[in-house]
GROMACS .gro file of C-alpha atoms in nm:
model
  457
    1UNK     CA    1  -2.137  -2.117  -1.037
    2UNK     CA    2  -1.852  -1.943  -0.959
    3UNK     CA    3  -1.748  -1.806  -0.598
    4UNK     CA    4  -1.593  -1.511  -0.411
    5UNK     CA    5  -1.291  -1.636  -0.205
    6UNK     CA    6  -1.184  -1.485   0.103
    7UNK     CA    7  -0.803  -1.555   0.228
    8UNK     CA    8  -0.619  -1.484   0.519
    9UNK     CA    9  -0.323  -1.267   0.478
   10UNK     CA   10  -0.123  -1.458   0.746
   11UNK     CA   11  -0.139  -1.772   0.612
   12UNK     CA   12  -0.268  -1.783   0.272
   13UNK     CA   13  -0.563  -2.040   0.398
   14UNK     CA   14  -0.914  -1.992   0.283
   15UNK     CA   15  -1.128  -1.843   0.542
   16UNK     CA   16  -1.451  -1.898   0.346
   17UNK     CA   17  -1.638  -1.911  -0.014
   18UNK     CA   18  -1.903  -1.710  -0.125
   19UNK     CA   19  -2.156  -1.868  -0.446
   20UNK     CA   20  -2.170  -1.526  -0.683
   21UNK     CA   21  -2.515  -1.415  -0.715
   22UNK     CA   22  -2.672  -1.520  -1.042
   23UNK     CA   23  -2.774  -1.271  -1.327
   24UNK     CA   24  -3.163  -1.319  -1.194
   25UNK     CA   25  -3.076  -1.282  -0.834
   26UNK     CA   26  -2.913  -0.955  -0.886
   27UNK     CA   27  -3.228  -0.825  -1.042
   28UNK     CA   28  -3.450  -0.958  -0.800
   29UNK     CA   29  -3.213  -0.795  -0.507
   30UNK     CA   30  -3.293  -0.484  -0.688
   31UNK     CA   31  -3.596  -0.502  -0.779
   32UNK     CA   32  -3.675  -0.605  -0.436
   33UNK     CA   33  -3.463  -0.320  -0.274
   34UNK     CA   34  -3.641  -0.043  -0.536
   35UNK     CA   35  -3.988  -0.170  -0.437
   36UNK     CA   36  -3.864  -0.119  -0.013
   37UNK     CA   37  -3.791   0.263  -0.141
   38UNK     CA   38  -4.167   0.401  -0.087
   39UNK     CA   39  -4.200   0.292   0.236
   40UNK     CA   40  -3.844   0.431   0.348
   41UNK     CA   41  -3.872   0.753   0.202
   42UNK     CA   42  -4.229   0.782   0.346
   43UNK     CA   43  -4.090   0.750   0.702
   44UNK     CA   44  -4.049   1.111   0.898
   45UNK     CA   45  -3.659   1.165   0.895
   46UNK     CA   46  -3.674   1.114   1.273
   47UNK     CA   47  -3.825   0.743   1.224
   48UNK     CA   48  -3.525   0.688   1.018
   49UNK     CA   49  -3.249   0.840   1.202
   50UNK     CA   50  -3.362   0.627   1.494
   51UNK     CA   51  -3.303   0.285   1.260
   52UNK     CA   52  -2.941   0.431   1.287
   53UNK     CA   53  -2.902   0.511   1.632
   54UNK     CA   54  -2.977   0.109   1.706
   55UNK     CA   55  -2.761   0.055   1.447
   56UNK     CA   56  -2.448   0.280   1.605
   57UNK     CA   57  -2.547   0.051   1.972
   58UNK     CA   58  -2.544  -0.271   1.759
   59UNK     CA   59  -2.168  -0.191   1.605
   60UNK     CA   60  -2.060  -0.079   1.922
   61UNK     CA   61  -2.184  -0.426   2.107
   62UNK     CA   62  -2.035  -0.656   1.894
   63UNK     CA   63  -1.734  -0.410   1.798
   64UNK     CA   64  -1.438  -0.683   1.924
   65UNK     CA   65  -1.658  -0.993   1.695
   66UNK     CA   66  -1.627  -0.757   1.386
   67UNK     CA   67  -1.214  -0.649   1.460
   68UNK     CA   68  -1.183  -1.045   1.465
   69UNK     CA   69  -1.357  -1.081   1.128
   70UNK     CA   70  -1.157  -0.759   0.986
   71UNK     CA   71  -0.798  -0.968   1.132
   72UNK     CA   72  -0.910  -1.274   0.944
   73UNK     CA   73  -1.015  -1.171   0.617
   74UNK     CA   74  -0.781  -0.862   0.565
   75UNK     CA   75  -0.500  -0.876   0.812
   76UNK     CA   76  -0.632  -0.537   1.036
   77UNK     CA   77  -0.478  -0.530   1.378
   78UNK     CA   78  -0.761  -0.597   1.616
   79UNK     CA   79  -0.690  -0.315   1.809
   80UNK     CA   80  -0.761  -0.055   1.467
   81UNK     CA   81  -1.044  -0.313   1.358
   82UNK     CA   82  -1.188  -0.202   1.728
   83UNK     CA   83  -1.190   0.167   1.636
   84UNK     CA   84  -1.283   0.130   1.280
   85UNK     CA   85  -1.624  -0.017   1.415
   86UNK     CA   86  -1.626   0.257   1.717
   87UNK     CA   87  -1.595   0.526   1.400
   88UNK     CA   88  -1.864   0.367   1.188
   89UNK     CA   89  -2.119   0.393   1.492
   90UNK     CA   90  -1.984   0.750   1.516
   91UNK     CA   91  -2.086   0.837   1.138
   92UNK     CA   92  -2.452   0.659   1.258
   93UNK     CA   93  -2.488   0.864   1.546
   94UNK     CA   94  -2.380   1.214   1.386
   95UNK     CA   95  -2.607   1.175   1.112
   96UNK     CA   96  -2.902   1.081   1.312
   97UNK     CA   97  -2.816   1.390   1.511
   98UNK     CA   98  -2.776   1.628   1.199
   99UNK     CA   99  -2.988   1.505   0.915
  100UNK     CA  100  -3.272   1.691   1.017
  101UNK     CA  101  -3.106   2.019   1.009
  102UNK     CA  102  -2.925   1.951   0.721
  103UNK     CA  103  -3.223   1.817   0.524
  104UNK     CA  104  -3.514   2.068   0.639
  105UNK     CA  105  -3.650   2.315   0.356
  106UNK     CA  106  -3.435   2.611   0.333
  107UNK     CA  107  -3.650   2.914   0.242
  108UNK     CA  108  -3.513   3.157  -0.016
  109UNK     CA  109  -3.700   3.546  -0.089
  110UNK     CA  110  -3.774   3.568  -0.404
  111UNK     CA  111  -4.144   3.758  -0.585
  112UNK     CA  112  -4.317   3.474  -0.515
  113UNK     CA  113  -4.543   3.445  -0.234
  114UNK     CA  114  -4.333   3.163  -0.110
  115UNK     CA  115  -4.033   2.939  -0.248
  116UNK     CA  116  -3.768   2.735  -0.081
  117UNK     CA  117  -3.548   2.438  -0.118
  118UNK     CA  118  -3.670   2.085  -0.076
  119UNK     CA  119  -3.409   1.807  -0.049
  120UNK     CA  120  -3.543   1.466  -0.153
  121UNK     CA  121  -3.412   1.086  -0.208
  122UNK     CA  122  -3.339   0.929  -0.532
  123UNK     CA  123  -3.403   0.602  -0.511
  124UNK     CA  124  -3.142   0.310  -0.553
  125UNK     CA  125  -2.788   0.371  -0.455
  126UNK     CA  126  -2.546   0.151  -0.588
  127UNK     CA  127  -2.210   0.162  -0.365
  128UNK     CA  128  -1.927  -0.024  -0.479
  129UNK     CA  129  -1.665  -0.026  -0.143
  130UNK     CA  130  -1.286  -0.153  -0.120
  131UNK     CA  131  -1.167  -0.406   0.154
  132UNK     CA  132  -0.953  -0.179   0.338
  133UNK     CA  133  -1.152  -0.044   0.594
  134UNK     CA  134  -1.485  -0.290   0.534
  135UNK     CA  135  -1.708  -0.172   0.767
  136UNK     CA  136  -1.623   0.223   0.780
  137UNK     CA  137  -1.646   0.235   0.422
  138UNK     CA  138  -1.980   0.103   0.410
  139UNK     CA  139  -2.146   0.334   0.681
  140UNK     CA  140  -1.969   0.640   0.626
  141UNK     CA  141  -2.184   0.564   0.302
  142UNK     CA  142  -2.476   0.421   0.429
  143UNK     CA  143  -2.553   0.666   0.666
  144UNK     CA  144  -2.590   0.999   0.471
  145UNK     CA  145  -2.759   0.839   0.151
  146UNK     CA  146  -3.010   0.598   0.409
  147UNK     CA  147  -3.123   0.877   0.621
  148UNK     CA  148  -3.213   1.087   0.336
  149UNK     CA  149  -3.448   0.815   0.240
  150UNK     CA  150  -3.306   0.668  -0.056
  151UNK     CA  151  -3.234   0.253  -0.063
  152UNK     CA  152  -2.890   0.102  -0.109
  153UNK     CA  153  -2.701  -0.235  -0.280
  154UNK     CA  154  -2.376  -0.335  -0.212
  155UNK     CA  155  -2.093  -0.486  -0.365
  156UNK     CA  156  -1.800  -0.505  -0.169
  157UNK     CA  157  -1.450  -0.656  -0.205
  158UNK     CA  158  -1.430  -1.015  -0.312
  159UNK     CA  159  -1.187  -1.067  -0.067
  160UNK     CA  160  -1.416  -0.932   0.243
  161UNK     CA  161  -1.755  -1.092   0.172
  162UNK     CA  162  -1.793  -1.237   0.524
  163UNK     CA  163  -1.769  -0.851   0.671
  164UNK     CA  164  -2.008  -0.771   0.387
  165UNK     CA  165  -2.269  -1.049   0.491
  166UNK     CA  166  -2.224  -0.920   0.844
  167UNK     CA  167  -2.323  -0.540   0.767
  168UNK     CA  168  -2.640  -0.661   0.603
  169UNK     CA  169  -2.698  -0.876   0.897
  170UNK     CA  170  -2.697  -0.584   1.084
  171UNK     CA  171  -2.991  -0.421   0.915
  172UNK     CA  172  -3.199  -0.728   0.952
  173UNK     CA  173  -3.081  -0.765   1.383
  174UNK     CA  174  -3.184  -0.389   1.447
  175UNK     CA  175  -3.534  -0.478   1.231
  176UNK     CA  176  -3.525  -0.224   0.950
  177UNK     CA  177  -3.780  -0.268   0.699
  178UNK     CA  178  -3.702  -0.552   0.492
  179UNK     CA  179  -3.503  -0.455   0.174
  180UNK     CA  180  -3.396  -0.136   0.229
  181UNK     CA  181  -3.038  -0.248   0.267
  182UNK     CA  182  -2.868  -0.537   0.060
  183UNK     CA  183  -2.573  -0.712  -0.028
  184UNK     CA  184  -2.465  -0.828  -0.409
  185UNK     CA  185  -2.236  -1.075  -0.350
  186UNK     CA  186  -2.036  -1.007  -0.725
  187UNK     CA  187  -1.764  -1.020  -0.893
  188UNK     CA  188  -1.636  -0.667  -1.054
  189UNK     CA  189  -1.738  -0.824  -1.383
  190UNK     CA  190  -2.095  -0.720  -1.312
  191UNK     CA  191  -2.087  -0.396  -1.193
  192UNK     CA  192  -2.189  -0.265  -1.498
  193UNK     CA  193  -2.482  -0.415  -1.588
  194UNK     CA  194  -2.562  -0.326  -1.185
  195UNK     CA  195  -2.504   0.054  -1.325
  196UNK     CA  196  -2.708   0.010  -1.645
  197UNK     CA  197  -3.032  -0.165  -1.424
  198UNK     CA  198  -3.304   0.125  -1.439
  199UNK     CA  199  -3.379   0.103  -1.099
  200UNK     CA  200  -3.019   0.193  -0.969
  201UNK     CA  201  -2.997   0.591  -0.923
  202UNK     CA  202  -2.649   0.632  -0.853
  203UNK     CA  203  -2.341   0.501  -0.751
  204UNK     CA  204  -2.099   0.571  -0.504
  205UNK     CA  205  -1.737   0.390  -0.570
  206UNK     CA  206  -1.422   0.425  -0.323
  207UNK     CA  207  -1.141   0.241  -0.496
  208UNK     CA  208  -0.879   0.318  -0.760
  209UNK     CA  209  -0.831   0.530  -0.989
  210UNK     CA  210  -0.886   0.294  -1.288
  211UNK     CA  211  -1.179   0.130  -1.111
  212UNK     CA  212  -1.316   0.509  -1.109
  213UNK     CA  213  -1.274   0.610  -1.387
  214UNK     CA  214  -1.436   0.280  -1.532
  215UNK     CA  215  -1.753   0.312  -1.305
  216UNK     CA  216  -1.733   0.684  -1.477
  217UNK     CA  217  -1.763   0.606  -1.810
  218UNK     CA  218  -2.057   0.338  -1.742
  219UNK     CA  219  -2.269   0.585  -1.558
  220UNK     CA  220  -2.177   0.870  -1.809
  221UNK     CA  221  -2.336   0.661  -2.093
  222UNK     CA  222  -2.639   0.583  -1.894
  223UNK     CA  223  -2.649   0.954  -1.726
  224UNK     CA  224  -2.633   0.841  -1.332
  225UNK     CA  225  -2.459   1.071  -1.096
  226UNK     CA  226  -2.143   0.899  -0.947
  227UNK     CA  227  -1.966   1.030  -0.602
  228UNK     CA  228  -1.583   0.864  -0.646
  229UNK     CA  229  -1.295   0.872  -0.377
  230UNK     CA  230  -1.003   0.694  -0.557
  231UNK     CA  231  -0.649   0.668  -0.478
  232UNK     CA  232  -0.365   0.907  -0.337
  233UNK     CA  233  -0.007   1.012  -0.310
  234UNK     CA  234  -0.050   1.206  -0.023
  235UNK     CA  235   0.234   1.480   0.022
  236UNK     CA  236   0.348   1.558   0.416
  237UNK     CA  237   0.566   1.893   0.368
  238UNK     CA  238   0.781   1.956   0.676
  239UNK     CA  239   0.934   2.292   0.683
  240UNK     CA  240   1.265   2.319   0.892
  241UNK     CA  241   1.097   2.528   1.141
  242UNK     CA  242   0.883   2.221   1.255
  243UNK     CA  243   0.914   2.033   1.613
  244UNK     CA  244   1.083   1.751   1.463
  245UNK     CA  245   0.929   1.529   1.758
  246UNK     CA  246   0.608   1.564   1.707
  247UNK     CA  247   0.571   1.600   1.322
  248UNK     CA  248   0.776   1.287   1.315
  249UNK     CA  249   0.491   1.100   1.550
  250UNK     CA  250   0.225   1.218   1.310
  251UNK     CA  251   0.329   1.146   1.022
  252UNK     CA  252   0.450   0.775   1.159
  253UNK     CA  253   0.075   0.753   1.232
  254UNK     CA  254  -0.027   0.889   0.902
  255UNK     CA  255   0.184   0.672   0.712
  256UNK     CA  256   0.142   0.325   0.889
  257UNK     CA  257  -0.189   0.305   1.018
  258UNK     CA  258  -0.374  -0.015   0.892
  259UNK     CA  259  -0.064  -0.099   0.758
  260UNK     CA  260  -0.029   0.173   0.502
  261UNK     CA  261  -0.321   0.040   0.336
  262UNK     CA  262  -0.493   0.365   0.300
  263UNK     CA  263  -0.582   0.609   0.035
  264UNK     CA  264  -0.557   0.879   0.251
  265UNK     CA  265  -0.202   0.776   0.358
  266UNK     CA  266   0.097   0.962   0.381
  267UNK     CA  267   0.324   0.865   0.080
  268UNK     CA  268   0.554   1.134   0.005
  269UNK     CA  269   0.744   1.302   0.304
  270UNK     CA  270   0.910   1.605   0.169
  271UNK     CA  271   1.198   1.753   0.391
  272UNK     CA  272   1.357   2.073   0.355
  273UNK     CA  273   1.708   1.979   0.293
  274UNK     CA  274   1.839   2.123   0.623
  275UNK     CA  275   1.669   1.892   0.845
  276UNK     CA  276   1.666   1.584   0.633
  277UNK     CA  277   1.914   1.364   0.808
  278UNK     CA  278   1.725   1.464   1.160
  279UNK     CA  279   1.403   1.401   1.020
  280UNK     CA  280   1.513   1.035   0.928
  281UNK     CA  281   1.728   0.965   1.210
  282UNK     CA  282   1.414   1.044   1.478
  283UNK     CA  283   1.161   0.837   1.221
  284UNK     CA  284   1.372   0.544   1.182
  285UNK     CA  285   1.371   0.476   1.571
  286UNK     CA  286   1.024   0.538   1.624
  287UNK     CA  287   0.930   0.328   1.373
  288UNK     CA  288   1.166   0.040   1.572
  289UNK     CA  289   0.891   0.114   1.830
  290UNK     CA  290   0.625  -0.037   1.608
  291UNK     CA  291   0.487  -0.400   1.663
  292UNK     CA  292   0.475  -0.601   1.367
  293UNK     CA  293   0.318  -0.947   1.423
  294UNK     CA  294  -0.016  -1.132   1.431
  295UNK     CA  295  -0.320  -0.892   1.383
  296UNK     CA  296  -0.519  -1.087   1.669
  297UNK     CA  297  -0.229  -0.962   1.898
  298UNK     CA  298  -0.345  -0.645   2.120
  299UNK     CA  299   0.007  -0.532   2.093
  300UNK     CA  300   0.013  -0.567   1.701
  301UNK     CA  301   0.042  -0.197   1.553
  302UNK     CA  302   0.151  -0.342   1.181
  303UNK     CA  303  -0.008  -0.669   1.045
  304UNK     CA  304   0.034  -0.828   0.733
  305UNK     CA  305  -0.083  -0.660   0.423
  306UNK     CA  306  -0.445  -0.783   0.259
  307UNK     CA  307  -0.302  -1.035   0.038
  308UNK     CA  308   0.055  -1.235  -0.105
  309UNK     CA  309  -0.051  -1.028  -0.455
  310UNK     CA  310  -0.061  -0.672  -0.318
  311UNK     CA  311   0.290  -0.756  -0.106
  312UNK     CA  312   0.470  -0.863  -0.427
  313UNK     CA  313   0.314  -0.543  -0.622
  314UNK     CA  314   0.449  -0.301  -0.332
  315UNK     CA  315   0.781  -0.520  -0.353
  316UNK     CA  316   0.835  -0.467  -0.706
  317UNK     CA  317   0.781  -0.062  -0.692
  318UNK     CA  318   1.001  -0.045  -0.407
  319UNK     CA  319   1.300  -0.271  -0.617
  320UNK     CA  320   1.229  -0.034  -0.940
  321UNK     CA  321   1.272   0.284  -0.733
  322UNK     CA  322   1.602   0.167  -0.583
  323UNK     CA  323   1.708   0.050  -0.929
  324UNK     CA  324   1.632   0.381  -1.041
  325UNK     CA  325   1.842   0.565  -0.782
  326UNK     CA  326   1.677   0.618  -0.467
  327UNK     CA  327   1.881   0.478  -0.140
  328UNK     CA  328   1.702   0.204   0.062
  329UNK     CA  329   1.764   0.398   0.432
  330UNK     CA  330   1.570   0.102   0.649
  331UNK     CA  331   1.413  -0.229   0.603
  332UNK     CA  332   1.197  -0.364   0.928
  333UNK     CA  333   1.220  -0.776   1.040
  334UNK     CA  334   0.912  -0.910   0.911
  335UNK     CA  335   0.801  -1.276   0.990
  336UNK     CA  336   0.774  -1.342   0.630
  337UNK     CA  337   0.755  -1.668   0.423
  338UNK     CA  338   0.614  -1.703   0.082
  339UNK     CA  339   0.298  -1.826   0.260
  340UNK     CA  340   0.175  -1.472   0.422
  341UNK     CA  341   0.154  -1.145   0.316
  342UNK     CA  342   0.349  -0.958   0.540
  343UNK     CA  343   0.592  -0.686   0.390
  344UNK     CA  344   0.852  -0.499   0.600
  345UNK     CA  345   0.855  -0.128   0.684
  346UNK     CA  346   1.093   0.020   0.444
  347UNK     CA  347   1.208   0.357   0.446
  348UNK     CA  348   1.330   0.501   0.108
  349UNK     CA  349   1.551   0.822   0.051
  350UNK     CA  350   1.656   1.029  -0.234
  351UNK     CA  351   1.330   0.968  -0.414
  352UNK     CA  352   1.275   1.200  -0.717
  353UNK     CA  353   0.966   1.275  -0.971
  354UNK     CA  354   0.986   0.975  -1.228
  355UNK     CA  355   1.041   0.705  -0.919
  356UNK     CA  356   0.758   0.494  -0.886
  357UNK     CA  357   0.783   0.608  -0.494
  358UNK     CA  358   0.684   0.975  -0.622
  359UNK     CA  359   0.479   0.911  -0.909
  360UNK     CA  360   0.251   0.613  -0.797
  361UNK     CA  361   0.020   0.529  -0.477
  362UNK     CA  362   0.224   0.255  -0.289
  363UNK     CA  363   0.005   0.128  -0.085
  364UNK     CA  364   0.172  -0.055   0.191
  365UNK     CA  365   0.399   0.001   0.486
  366UNK     CA  366   0.685   0.249   0.257
  367UNK     CA  367   0.810   0.574   0.344
  368UNK     CA  368   0.930   0.816   0.092
  369UNK     CA  369   1.147   1.058   0.187
  370UNK     CA  370   1.226   1.364  -0.054
  371UNK     CA  371   1.432   1.634   0.002
  372UNK     CA  372   1.353   1.978  -0.077
  373UNK     CA  373   1.537   2.314  -0.139
  374UNK     CA  374   1.338   2.550   0.022
  375UNK     CA  375   0.946   2.609   0.080
  376UNK     CA  376   0.840   2.692  -0.235
  377UNK     CA  377   1.009   2.366  -0.378
  378UNK     CA  378   0.844   2.179  -0.107
  379UNK     CA  379   0.517   2.330  -0.256
  380UNK     CA  380   0.562   2.246  -0.627
  381UNK     CA  381   0.717   1.893  -0.535
  382UNK     CA  382   0.393   1.834  -0.312
  383UNK     CA  383   0.164   1.905  -0.643
  384UNK     CA  384   0.377   1.759  -0.851
  385UNK     CA  385   0.138   1.454  -0.851
  386UNK     CA  386  -0.166   1.341  -1.067
  387UNK     CA  387  -0.389   1.265  -0.728
  388UNK     CA  388  -0.501   1.544  -0.463
  389UNK     CA  389  -0.708   1.354  -0.216
  390UNK     CA  390  -0.501   1.496   0.130
  391UNK     CA  391  -0.183   1.670   0.216
  392UNK     CA  392  -0.037   1.851   0.570
  393UNK     CA  393   0.206   2.074   0.610
  394UNK     CA  394   0.447   2.086   0.968
  395UNK     CA  395   0.553   2.420   1.034
  396UNK     CA  396   0.598   2.605   1.393
  397UNK     CA  397   0.459   2.923   1.205
  398UNK     CA  398   0.079   2.820   1.243
  399UNK     CA  399  -0.044   3.136   1.017
  400UNK     CA  400   0.204   3.048   0.732
  401UNK     CA  401   0.078   2.689   0.729
  402UNK     CA  402  -0.252   2.803   0.718
  403UNK     CA  403  -0.201   3.010   0.417
  404UNK     CA  404   0.016   2.699   0.218
  405UNK     CA  405  -0.310   2.434   0.330
  406UNK     CA  406  -0.557   2.627   0.196
  407UNK     CA  407  -0.399   2.805  -0.107
  408UNK     CA  408  -0.137   2.644  -0.200
  409UNK     CA  409  -0.184   2.264  -0.170
  410UNK     CA  410  -0.368   2.095  -0.481
  411UNK     CA  411  -0.570   1.855  -0.252
  412UNK     CA  412  -0.921   1.789  -0.101
  413UNK     CA  413  -0.771   1.836   0.286
  414UNK     CA  414  -0.541   2.021   0.365
  415UNK     CA  415  -0.385   1.955   0.772
  416UNK     CA  416  -0.156   2.174   0.951
  417UNK     CA  417   0.052   1.998   1.219
  418UNK     CA  418  -0.121   1.675   1.214
  419UNK     CA  419  -0.166   1.366   0.976
  420UNK     CA  420  -0.458   1.375   0.743
  421UNK     CA  421  -0.771   1.133   0.848
  422UNK     CA  422  -1.141   1.156   0.802
  423UNK     CA  423  -1.396   1.307   1.030
  424UNK     CA  424  -1.769   1.287   1.020
  425UNK     CA  425  -1.798   1.628   1.094
  426UNK     CA  426  -1.570   1.746   0.770
  427UNK     CA  427  -1.627   1.714   0.407
  428UNK     CA  428  -1.428   1.429   0.248
  429UNK     CA  429  -1.321   1.428  -0.101
  430UNK     CA  430  -1.016   1.479  -0.330
  431UNK     CA  431  -0.927   1.641  -0.682
  432UNK     CA  432  -0.752   1.541  -1.007
  433UNK     CA  433  -0.719   1.148  -1.016
  434UNK     CA  434  -0.803   1.100  -0.672
  435UNK     CA  435  -1.235   1.147  -0.768
  436UNK     CA  436  -1.478   1.395  -0.747
  437UNK     CA  437  -1.804   1.422  -0.532
  438UNK     CA  438  -1.784   1.481  -0.128
  439UNK     CA  439  -1.852   1.231   0.192
  440UNK     CA  440  -1.917   1.309   0.524
  441UNK     CA  441  -2.053   1.621   0.685
  442UNK     CA  442  -2.355   1.846   0.543
  443UNK     CA  443  -2.181   1.818   0.202
  444UNK     CA  444  -2.188   1.482   0.192
  445UNK     CA  445  -2.542   1.416   0.277
  446UNK     CA  446  -2.676   1.653   0.010
  447UNK     CA  447  -2.459   1.389  -0.292
  448UNK     CA  448  -2.794   1.183  -0.328
  449UNK     CA  449  -3.081   1.422  -0.279
  450UNK     CA  450  -3.251   1.574  -0.578
  451UNK     CA  451  -3.206   1.926  -0.444
  452UNK     CA  452  -3.548   2.112  -0.594
  453UNK     CA  453  -3.710   2.395  -0.577
  454UNK     CA  454  -4.048   2.505  -0.502
  455UNK     CA  455  -4.221   2.810  -0.625
  456UNK     CA  456  -4.578   2.951  -0.504
  457UNK     CA  457  -4.717   3.259  -0.625
   0.00000   0.00000   0.00000
C-alpha cells in the first residue's frame, strides 16, 4: 500500500503520511456516497441550507486551527489562512441565504396550461481540488453543489491531506447525514478510474491546464459534464493616466497574495512606456515593506512556496527569461537554503513575448513588467496569451476602463482599478486554456443540476 505524504515547506520535514485508499475502498466510499443521495436530495432545500449555516459557524469557530494546518502543510501565512477560512464560511452562508431563490421553479408562458423550469440534482459529483487554497476551493464547490441536492467525493492534492481530513471531519461535526461528503485519499493516478465509475455523474476540477485537459478527455469519453478552473497568466494594464500610488498597491496585492501561488494572481504587468520607470520605482519601494518569513508569524506577508520542487521550477523559469534578454530589476533577501522552499520576490523588466515570464504561468512571487507603446498595444499584449482567467485595467478614465474590461480583454473577469479576486456573489471562470464553466453566484449553482422542462397540457 502506498502513502500520500505532506511535507512542511519551511524545513522539508514530513508532516504526515496517509495510506492511499485501495480500489476496493474507493468503490465502497463512492457506493456509500451514492447511497446517501436519495436521502439528501429528499430534504427540503431549506433543511440543506441550515446544515451549511451550521458548517459556517463551525468553520469560523476553528479558523485559527485550520490556518495553522494550512501554514504547516503548504506554507500559507497565518493571517491569510484565517481569511481563507472566513471566506469559506462566507460562501456557505451566501448559498444558504440565496439558493432557495436561485433554484425555485421558473414559470414560462407557453401554449400549455402550465410550463416551468425545474432544477434537479445530478447525484455524486467528483471534486478534484488543488493545494493552494485548500479550504476555499473545496467549499466554493461543495456549498452550491450540495445545497442543490448533490453529494460529493473529494480528491484533494496529495500534500494537503491533513486539510482534506479536517474538511471531511467538519461534515461529521455538524452531523450531516452519513456519507453525503467523503474524502478519497488517492493520488492523481486513480482519478481516471473514479471518473469511469458509473455512480459518478460529473466532475469539478481546479488545477493546471494539463490536468484539466486530461480530466476533460476522460470525462468526455464517458459523457460526463466537467467544470474546469485552470491556469492563468493574468495581465494588468496600467495606463499613463492612472494613479500610480493606488495602482501599485493593488498590483502588489494581486501578485503576492498566497506568495503568488494563485491561478488568478497578477502575472504580467503591461505598462505604458512613458510611466514604466515611475511604476517600477514605486512598486519596488512597496515590495521592501513586505515581510518574508515564518508563516506562523502574524507579521509575515510572504511565506515559503509550497515545495522545493515548485521553488526550483520557478527559479528555472526566471533564469531562462533573464537569459533570453529580460533584466533583473529587484531581488529580495530570503531565509533560503536547500532545505526550505522560500523564493525571493523578483521583479523582471523588459519582458517580451517568447520568454517564460510572458508565455507561461509563473506560480510564485515574480513580477513581470512589460512595456507597451500605447493603450492599443497594451491590449494586444494582454490578449497575447493562451490563458484567459482574469485581467485588470488601471486608468482615471472610468468609462474607458469599463469599455476595455468588458469588450477588449479576453478573460473571464475584467476588473477596473482593483486587483482580480473571486467573490461568492459573482461568477468565476475562464476562457481559452483557463477552462470553462462557472463557479459561484447564481450561475455556479446551476452547473451541476438538470435544468428540466415541465410541460402540462
